[in-house]
XYZ file of N, CA and C in Angstrom:
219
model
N 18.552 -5.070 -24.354
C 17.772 -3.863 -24.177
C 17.714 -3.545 -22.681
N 17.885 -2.082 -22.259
C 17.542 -2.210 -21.152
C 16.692 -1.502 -20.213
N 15.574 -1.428 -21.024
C 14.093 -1.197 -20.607
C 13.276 -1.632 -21.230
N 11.193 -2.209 -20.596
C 10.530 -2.463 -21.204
C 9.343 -1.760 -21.089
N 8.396 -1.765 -22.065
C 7.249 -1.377 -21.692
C 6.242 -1.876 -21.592
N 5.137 -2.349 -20.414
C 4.195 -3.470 -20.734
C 2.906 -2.539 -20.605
N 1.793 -1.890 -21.618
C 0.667 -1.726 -21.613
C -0.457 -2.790 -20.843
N -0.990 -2.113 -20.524
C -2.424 -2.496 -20.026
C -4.051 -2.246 -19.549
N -5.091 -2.952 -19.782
C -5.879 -2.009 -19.609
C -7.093 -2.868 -18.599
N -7.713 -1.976 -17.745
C -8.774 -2.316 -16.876
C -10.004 -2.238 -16.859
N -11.270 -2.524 -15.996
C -12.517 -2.371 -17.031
C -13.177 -1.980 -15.324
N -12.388 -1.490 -14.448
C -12.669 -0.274 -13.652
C -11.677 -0.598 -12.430
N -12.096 0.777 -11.504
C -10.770 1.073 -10.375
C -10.548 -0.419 -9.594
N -9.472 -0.314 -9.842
C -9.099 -1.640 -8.497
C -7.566 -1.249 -8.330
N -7.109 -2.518 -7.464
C -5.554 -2.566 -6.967
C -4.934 -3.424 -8.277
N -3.927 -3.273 -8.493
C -3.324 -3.681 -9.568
C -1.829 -3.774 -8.667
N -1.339 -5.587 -8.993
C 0.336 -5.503 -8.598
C 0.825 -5.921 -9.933
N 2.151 -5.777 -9.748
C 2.951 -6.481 -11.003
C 3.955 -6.607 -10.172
N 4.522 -8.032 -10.876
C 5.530 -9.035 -10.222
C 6.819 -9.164 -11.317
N 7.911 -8.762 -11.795
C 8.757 -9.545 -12.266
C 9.767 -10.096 -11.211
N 9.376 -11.660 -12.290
C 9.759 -13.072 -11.567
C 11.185 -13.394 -12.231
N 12.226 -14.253 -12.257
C 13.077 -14.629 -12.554
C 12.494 -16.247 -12.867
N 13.539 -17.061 -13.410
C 13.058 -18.539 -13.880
C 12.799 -19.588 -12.569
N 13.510 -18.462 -11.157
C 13.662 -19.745 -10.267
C 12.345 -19.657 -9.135
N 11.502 -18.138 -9.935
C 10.109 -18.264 -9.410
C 10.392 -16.822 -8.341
N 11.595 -16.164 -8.271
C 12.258 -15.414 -7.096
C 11.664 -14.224 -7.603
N 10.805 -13.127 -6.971
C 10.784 -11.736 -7.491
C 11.440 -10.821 -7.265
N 11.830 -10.425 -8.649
C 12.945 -9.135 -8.634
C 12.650 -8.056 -8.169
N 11.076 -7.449 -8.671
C 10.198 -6.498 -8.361
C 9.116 -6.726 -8.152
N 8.547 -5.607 -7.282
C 6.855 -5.705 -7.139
C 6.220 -4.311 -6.874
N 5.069 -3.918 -7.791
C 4.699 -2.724 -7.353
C 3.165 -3.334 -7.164
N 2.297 -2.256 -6.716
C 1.415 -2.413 -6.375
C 0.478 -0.194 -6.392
N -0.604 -0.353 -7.033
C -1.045 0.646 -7.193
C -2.787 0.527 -7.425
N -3.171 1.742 -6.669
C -4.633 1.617 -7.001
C -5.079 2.266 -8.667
N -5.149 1.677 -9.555
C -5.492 2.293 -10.971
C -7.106 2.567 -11.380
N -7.260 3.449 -11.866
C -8.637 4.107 -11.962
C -8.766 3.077 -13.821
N -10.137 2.971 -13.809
C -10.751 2.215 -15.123
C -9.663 2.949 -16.383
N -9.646 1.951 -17.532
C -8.768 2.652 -19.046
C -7.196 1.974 -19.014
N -6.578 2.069 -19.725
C -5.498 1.638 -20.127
C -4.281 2.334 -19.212
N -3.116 1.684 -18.992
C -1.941 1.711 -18.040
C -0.534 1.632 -18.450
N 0.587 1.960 -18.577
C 1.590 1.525 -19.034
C 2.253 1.173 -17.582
N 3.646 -0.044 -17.885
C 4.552 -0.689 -16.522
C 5.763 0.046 -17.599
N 6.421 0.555 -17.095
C 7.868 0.629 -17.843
C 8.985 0.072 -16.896
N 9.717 -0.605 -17.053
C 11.101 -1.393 -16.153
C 12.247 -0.375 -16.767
N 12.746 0.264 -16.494
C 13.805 0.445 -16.826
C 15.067 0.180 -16.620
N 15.656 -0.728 -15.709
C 16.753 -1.469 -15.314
C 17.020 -2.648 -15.265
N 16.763 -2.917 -16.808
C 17.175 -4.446 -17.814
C 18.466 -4.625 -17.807
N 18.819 -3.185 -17.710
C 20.731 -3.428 -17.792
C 21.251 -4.137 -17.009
N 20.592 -4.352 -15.254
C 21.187 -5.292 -13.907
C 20.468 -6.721 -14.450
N 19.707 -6.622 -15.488
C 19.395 -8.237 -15.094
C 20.138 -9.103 -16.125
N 20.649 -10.394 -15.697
C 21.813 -11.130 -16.564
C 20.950 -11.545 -18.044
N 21.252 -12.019 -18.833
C 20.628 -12.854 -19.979
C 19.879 -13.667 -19.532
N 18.672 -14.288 -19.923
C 17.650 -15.362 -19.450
C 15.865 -15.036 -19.381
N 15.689 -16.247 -18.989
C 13.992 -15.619 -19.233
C 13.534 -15.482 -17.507
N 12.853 -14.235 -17.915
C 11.888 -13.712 -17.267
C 10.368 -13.667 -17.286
N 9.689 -13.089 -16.044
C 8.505 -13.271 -16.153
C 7.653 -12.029 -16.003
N 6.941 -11.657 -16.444
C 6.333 -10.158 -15.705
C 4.954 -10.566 -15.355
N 4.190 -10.728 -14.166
C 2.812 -11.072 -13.594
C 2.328 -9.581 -13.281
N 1.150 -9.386 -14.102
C 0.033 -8.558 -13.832
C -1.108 -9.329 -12.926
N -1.478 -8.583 -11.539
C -2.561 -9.667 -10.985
C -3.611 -8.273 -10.402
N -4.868 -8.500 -11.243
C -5.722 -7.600 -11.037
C -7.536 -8.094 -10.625
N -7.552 -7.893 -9.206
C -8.973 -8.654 -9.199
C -8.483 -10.363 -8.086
N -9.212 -10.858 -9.002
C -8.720 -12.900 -9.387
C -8.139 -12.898 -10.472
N -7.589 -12.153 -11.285
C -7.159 -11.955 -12.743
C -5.576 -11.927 -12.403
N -4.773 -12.757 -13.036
C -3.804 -12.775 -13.058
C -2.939 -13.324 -14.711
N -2.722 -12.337 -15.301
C -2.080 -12.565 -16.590
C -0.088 -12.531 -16.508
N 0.613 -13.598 -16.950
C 2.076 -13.383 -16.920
C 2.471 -13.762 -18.501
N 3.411 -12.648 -18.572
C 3.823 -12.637 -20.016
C 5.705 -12.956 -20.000
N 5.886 -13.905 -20.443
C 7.207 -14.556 -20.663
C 7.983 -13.354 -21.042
N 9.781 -12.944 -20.552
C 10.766 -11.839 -21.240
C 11.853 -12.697 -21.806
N 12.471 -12.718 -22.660
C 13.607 -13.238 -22.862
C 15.125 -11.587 -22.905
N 15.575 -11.944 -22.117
C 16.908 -10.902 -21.783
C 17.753 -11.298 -22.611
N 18.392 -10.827 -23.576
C 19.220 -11.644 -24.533
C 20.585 -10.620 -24.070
């Protein structure tokens, strides 16, 4: 596939980054945005450059930091 979409939601304004990581811990990307309170979408759309393997996508909001495993098949 070669785009994803990762929803998300906040419980008011702050800075919000997201990190996709590769397995060797290396980040591919990083954004960073101030998001107002309510739900968010991340869309990646250039799955096509990344080889087969697992990935990582880190949401870090606050001290809050959630990472959700990708597998690139």
């Amino acid at each position: 596939e070669s785009s994803f979409n990762v929803t998300y939601s906040i419980t008011k304004e702050g800075t919000v980054r997201i990190q996709l990581v590769n397995i060797k811990g290396e980040v591919l990307q990083a954004s960073e945005s101030t998001e107002e309170k309510g739900s968010h979408s991340f869309n990646y759309d250039e799955g096509n450059k990344l080889q087969p393997g697992i990935y990582f996508l880190k949401l870090i909001y606050g001290d809050k930091a959630v990472t959700q495993k990708l597998i690139k098949k």
